[in-house]
PDB file of C-alpha atoms in Angstrom:
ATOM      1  CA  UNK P   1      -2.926 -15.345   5.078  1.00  0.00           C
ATOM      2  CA  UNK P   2      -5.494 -14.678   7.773  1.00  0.00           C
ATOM      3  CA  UNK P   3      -9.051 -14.829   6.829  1.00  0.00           C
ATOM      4  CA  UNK P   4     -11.792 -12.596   7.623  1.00  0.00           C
ATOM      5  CA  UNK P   5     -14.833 -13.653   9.052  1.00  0.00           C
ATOM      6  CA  UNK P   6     -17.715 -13.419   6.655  1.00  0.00           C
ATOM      7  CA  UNK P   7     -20.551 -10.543   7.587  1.00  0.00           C
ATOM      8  CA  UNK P   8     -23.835 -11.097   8.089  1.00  0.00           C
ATOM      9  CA  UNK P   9     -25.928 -10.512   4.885  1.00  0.00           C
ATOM     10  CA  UNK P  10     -28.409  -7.768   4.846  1.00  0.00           C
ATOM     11  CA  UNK P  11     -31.945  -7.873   5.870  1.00  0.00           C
ATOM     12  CA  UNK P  12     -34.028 -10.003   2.734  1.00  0.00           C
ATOM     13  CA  UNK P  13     -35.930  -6.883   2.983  1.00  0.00           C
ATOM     14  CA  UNK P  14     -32.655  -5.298   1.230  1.00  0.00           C
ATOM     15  CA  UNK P  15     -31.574  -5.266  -2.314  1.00  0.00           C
ATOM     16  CA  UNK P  16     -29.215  -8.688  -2.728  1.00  0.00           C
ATOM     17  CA  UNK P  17     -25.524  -7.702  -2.838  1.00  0.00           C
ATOM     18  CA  UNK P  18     -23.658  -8.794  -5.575  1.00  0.00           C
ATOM     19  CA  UNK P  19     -22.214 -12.281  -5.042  1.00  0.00           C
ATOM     20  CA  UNK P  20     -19.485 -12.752  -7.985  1.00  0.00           C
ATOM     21  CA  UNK P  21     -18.406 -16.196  -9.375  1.00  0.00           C
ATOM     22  CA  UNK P  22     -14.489 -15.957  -9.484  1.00  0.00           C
ATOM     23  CA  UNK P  23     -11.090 -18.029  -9.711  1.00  0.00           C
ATOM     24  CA  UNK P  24      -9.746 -19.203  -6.360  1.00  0.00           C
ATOM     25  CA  UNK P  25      -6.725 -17.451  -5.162  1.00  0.00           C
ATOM     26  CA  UNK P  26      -4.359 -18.767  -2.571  1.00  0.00           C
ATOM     27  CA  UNK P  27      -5.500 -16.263   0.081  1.00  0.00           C
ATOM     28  CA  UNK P  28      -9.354 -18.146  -0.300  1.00  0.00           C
ATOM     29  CA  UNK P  29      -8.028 -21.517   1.015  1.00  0.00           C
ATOM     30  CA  UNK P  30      -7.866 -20.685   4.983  1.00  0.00           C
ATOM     31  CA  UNK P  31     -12.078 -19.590   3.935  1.00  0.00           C
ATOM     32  CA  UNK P  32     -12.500 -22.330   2.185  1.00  0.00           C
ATOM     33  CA  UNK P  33     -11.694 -24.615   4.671  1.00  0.00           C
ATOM     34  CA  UNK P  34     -13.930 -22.773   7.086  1.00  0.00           C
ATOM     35  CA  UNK P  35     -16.710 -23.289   4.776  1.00  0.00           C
ATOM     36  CA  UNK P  36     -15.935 -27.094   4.818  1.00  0.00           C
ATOM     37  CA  UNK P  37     -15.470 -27.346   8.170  1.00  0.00           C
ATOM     38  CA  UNK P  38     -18.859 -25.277   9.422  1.00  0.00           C
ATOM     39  CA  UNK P  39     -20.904 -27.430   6.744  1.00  0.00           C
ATOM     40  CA  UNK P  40     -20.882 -29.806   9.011  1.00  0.00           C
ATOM     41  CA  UNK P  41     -21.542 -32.602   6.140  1.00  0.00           C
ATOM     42  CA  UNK P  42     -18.565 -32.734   3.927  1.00  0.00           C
ATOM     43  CA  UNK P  43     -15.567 -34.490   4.985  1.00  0.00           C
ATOM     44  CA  UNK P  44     -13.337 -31.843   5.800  1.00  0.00           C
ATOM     45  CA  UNK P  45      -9.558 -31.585   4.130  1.00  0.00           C
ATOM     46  CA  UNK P  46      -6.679 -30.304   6.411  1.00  0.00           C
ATOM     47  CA  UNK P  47      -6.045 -26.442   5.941  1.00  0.00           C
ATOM     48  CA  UNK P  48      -3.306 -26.463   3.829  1.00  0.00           C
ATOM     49  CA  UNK P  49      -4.610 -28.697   1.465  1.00  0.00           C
ATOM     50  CA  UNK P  50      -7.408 -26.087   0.378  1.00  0.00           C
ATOM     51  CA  UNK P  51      -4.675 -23.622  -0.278  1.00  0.00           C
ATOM     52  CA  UNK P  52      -3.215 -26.457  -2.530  1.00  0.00           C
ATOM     53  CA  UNK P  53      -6.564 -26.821  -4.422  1.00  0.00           C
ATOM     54  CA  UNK P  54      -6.298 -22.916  -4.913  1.00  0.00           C
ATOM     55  CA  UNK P  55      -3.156 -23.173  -6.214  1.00  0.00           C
ATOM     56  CA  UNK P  56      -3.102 -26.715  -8.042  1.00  0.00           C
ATOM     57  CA  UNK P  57      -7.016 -26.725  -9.493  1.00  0.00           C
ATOM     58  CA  UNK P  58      -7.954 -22.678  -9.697  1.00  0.00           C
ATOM     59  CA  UNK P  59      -8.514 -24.004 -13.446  1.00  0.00           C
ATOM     60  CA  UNK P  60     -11.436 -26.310 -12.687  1.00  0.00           C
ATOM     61  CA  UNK P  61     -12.604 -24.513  -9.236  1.00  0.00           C
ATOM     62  CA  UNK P  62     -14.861 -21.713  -8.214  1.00  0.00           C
ATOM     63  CA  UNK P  63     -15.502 -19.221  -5.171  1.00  0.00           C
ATOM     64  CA  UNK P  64     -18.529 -17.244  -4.751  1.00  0.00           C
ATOM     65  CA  UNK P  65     -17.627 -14.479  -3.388  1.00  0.00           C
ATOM     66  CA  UNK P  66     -19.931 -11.263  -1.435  1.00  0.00           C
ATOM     67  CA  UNK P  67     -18.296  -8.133  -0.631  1.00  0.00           C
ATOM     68  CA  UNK P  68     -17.142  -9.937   2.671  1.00  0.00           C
ATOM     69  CA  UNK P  69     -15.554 -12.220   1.383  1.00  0.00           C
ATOM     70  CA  UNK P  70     -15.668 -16.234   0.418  1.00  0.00           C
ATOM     71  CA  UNK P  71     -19.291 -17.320   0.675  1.00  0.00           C
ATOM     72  CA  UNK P  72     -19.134 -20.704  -1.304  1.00  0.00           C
ATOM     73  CA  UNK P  73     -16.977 -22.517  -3.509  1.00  0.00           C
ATOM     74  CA  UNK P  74     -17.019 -25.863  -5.476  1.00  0.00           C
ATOM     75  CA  UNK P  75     -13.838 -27.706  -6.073  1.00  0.00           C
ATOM     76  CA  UNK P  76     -13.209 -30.326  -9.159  1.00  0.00           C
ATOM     77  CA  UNK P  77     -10.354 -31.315 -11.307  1.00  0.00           C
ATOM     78  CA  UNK P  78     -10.387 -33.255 -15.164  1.00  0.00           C
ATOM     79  CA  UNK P  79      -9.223 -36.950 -14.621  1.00  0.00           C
ATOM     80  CA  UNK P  80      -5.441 -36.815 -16.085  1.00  0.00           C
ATOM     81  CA  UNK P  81      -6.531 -40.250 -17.405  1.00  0.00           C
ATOM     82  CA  UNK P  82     -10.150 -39.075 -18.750  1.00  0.00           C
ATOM     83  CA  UNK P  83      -9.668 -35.596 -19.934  1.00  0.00           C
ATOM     84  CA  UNK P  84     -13.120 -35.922 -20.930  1.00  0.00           C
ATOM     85  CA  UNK P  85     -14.359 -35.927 -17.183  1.00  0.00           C
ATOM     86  CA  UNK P  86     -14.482 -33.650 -14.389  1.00  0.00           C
ATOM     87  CA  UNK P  87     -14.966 -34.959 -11.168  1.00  0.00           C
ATOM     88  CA  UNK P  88     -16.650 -32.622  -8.800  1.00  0.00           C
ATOM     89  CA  UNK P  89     -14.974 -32.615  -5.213  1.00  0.00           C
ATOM     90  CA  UNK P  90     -16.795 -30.717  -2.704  1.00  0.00           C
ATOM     91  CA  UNK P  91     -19.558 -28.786  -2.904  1.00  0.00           C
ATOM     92  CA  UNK P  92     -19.822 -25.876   0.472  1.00  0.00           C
ATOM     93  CA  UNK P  93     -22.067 -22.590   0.823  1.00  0.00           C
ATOM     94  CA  UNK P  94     -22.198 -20.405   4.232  1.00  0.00           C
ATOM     95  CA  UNK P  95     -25.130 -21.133   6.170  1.00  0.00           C
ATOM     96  CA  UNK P  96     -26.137 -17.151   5.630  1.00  0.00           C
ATOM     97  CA  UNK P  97     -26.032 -17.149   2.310  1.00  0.00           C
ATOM     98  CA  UNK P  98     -27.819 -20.734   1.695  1.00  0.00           C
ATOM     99  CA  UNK P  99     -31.153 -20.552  -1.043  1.00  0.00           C
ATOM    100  CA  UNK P 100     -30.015 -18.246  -3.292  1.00  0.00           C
ATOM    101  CA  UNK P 101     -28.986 -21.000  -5.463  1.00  0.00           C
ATOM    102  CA  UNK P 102     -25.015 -20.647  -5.060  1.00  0.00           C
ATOM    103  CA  UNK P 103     -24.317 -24.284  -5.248  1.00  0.00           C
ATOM    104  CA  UNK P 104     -25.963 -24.749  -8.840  1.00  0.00           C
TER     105      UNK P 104
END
């Protein structure tokens, strides 16, 4: 399940790449936690754990992905006791790819 390091996007002088909205899959985790961790304002989950969102909470989750790979993701879950709320986790967009409005 290695993870590979995200590019650098292209020159804003360039046409935007496509960054697609997707499921999480298992294989996003170790990236996801890399996002966390290199936010350097969330509260950062062990590893594993963010393969155990991907698996548990794909449902209610999201990863932005670029042609690289991973370049955001938000994680929540509906309250087993509430269905009627969703609680929004964590929040975490690359540096690089930070303004384009990802994280709304």
């Amino acid at each position: 399940m290695a993870a590979q390091p995200l590019q650098s996007p292209p020159d804003r002088s360039d046409p935007e790449p496509a960054i697609r909205l997707e499921r999480p899959r298992l294989e996003d985790g170790p990236e996801m936690w890399r996002l966390a961790r290199d936010s350097r304002v969330l509260d950062v989950n062990s590893p594993y754990s963010y393969v155990l969102w991907c698996r548990d909470f794909a449902d209610t989750s999201v990863v932005a992905r670029s042609a690289a790979g991973p370049c955001g993701f938000i994680t929540g879950y509906v309250r087993p006791a509430r269905p009627d709320t969703f609680f929004v986790w964590q929040v975490a967009v690359d540096h690089s790819f930070r303004g384009r409005g990802l994280a709304r």
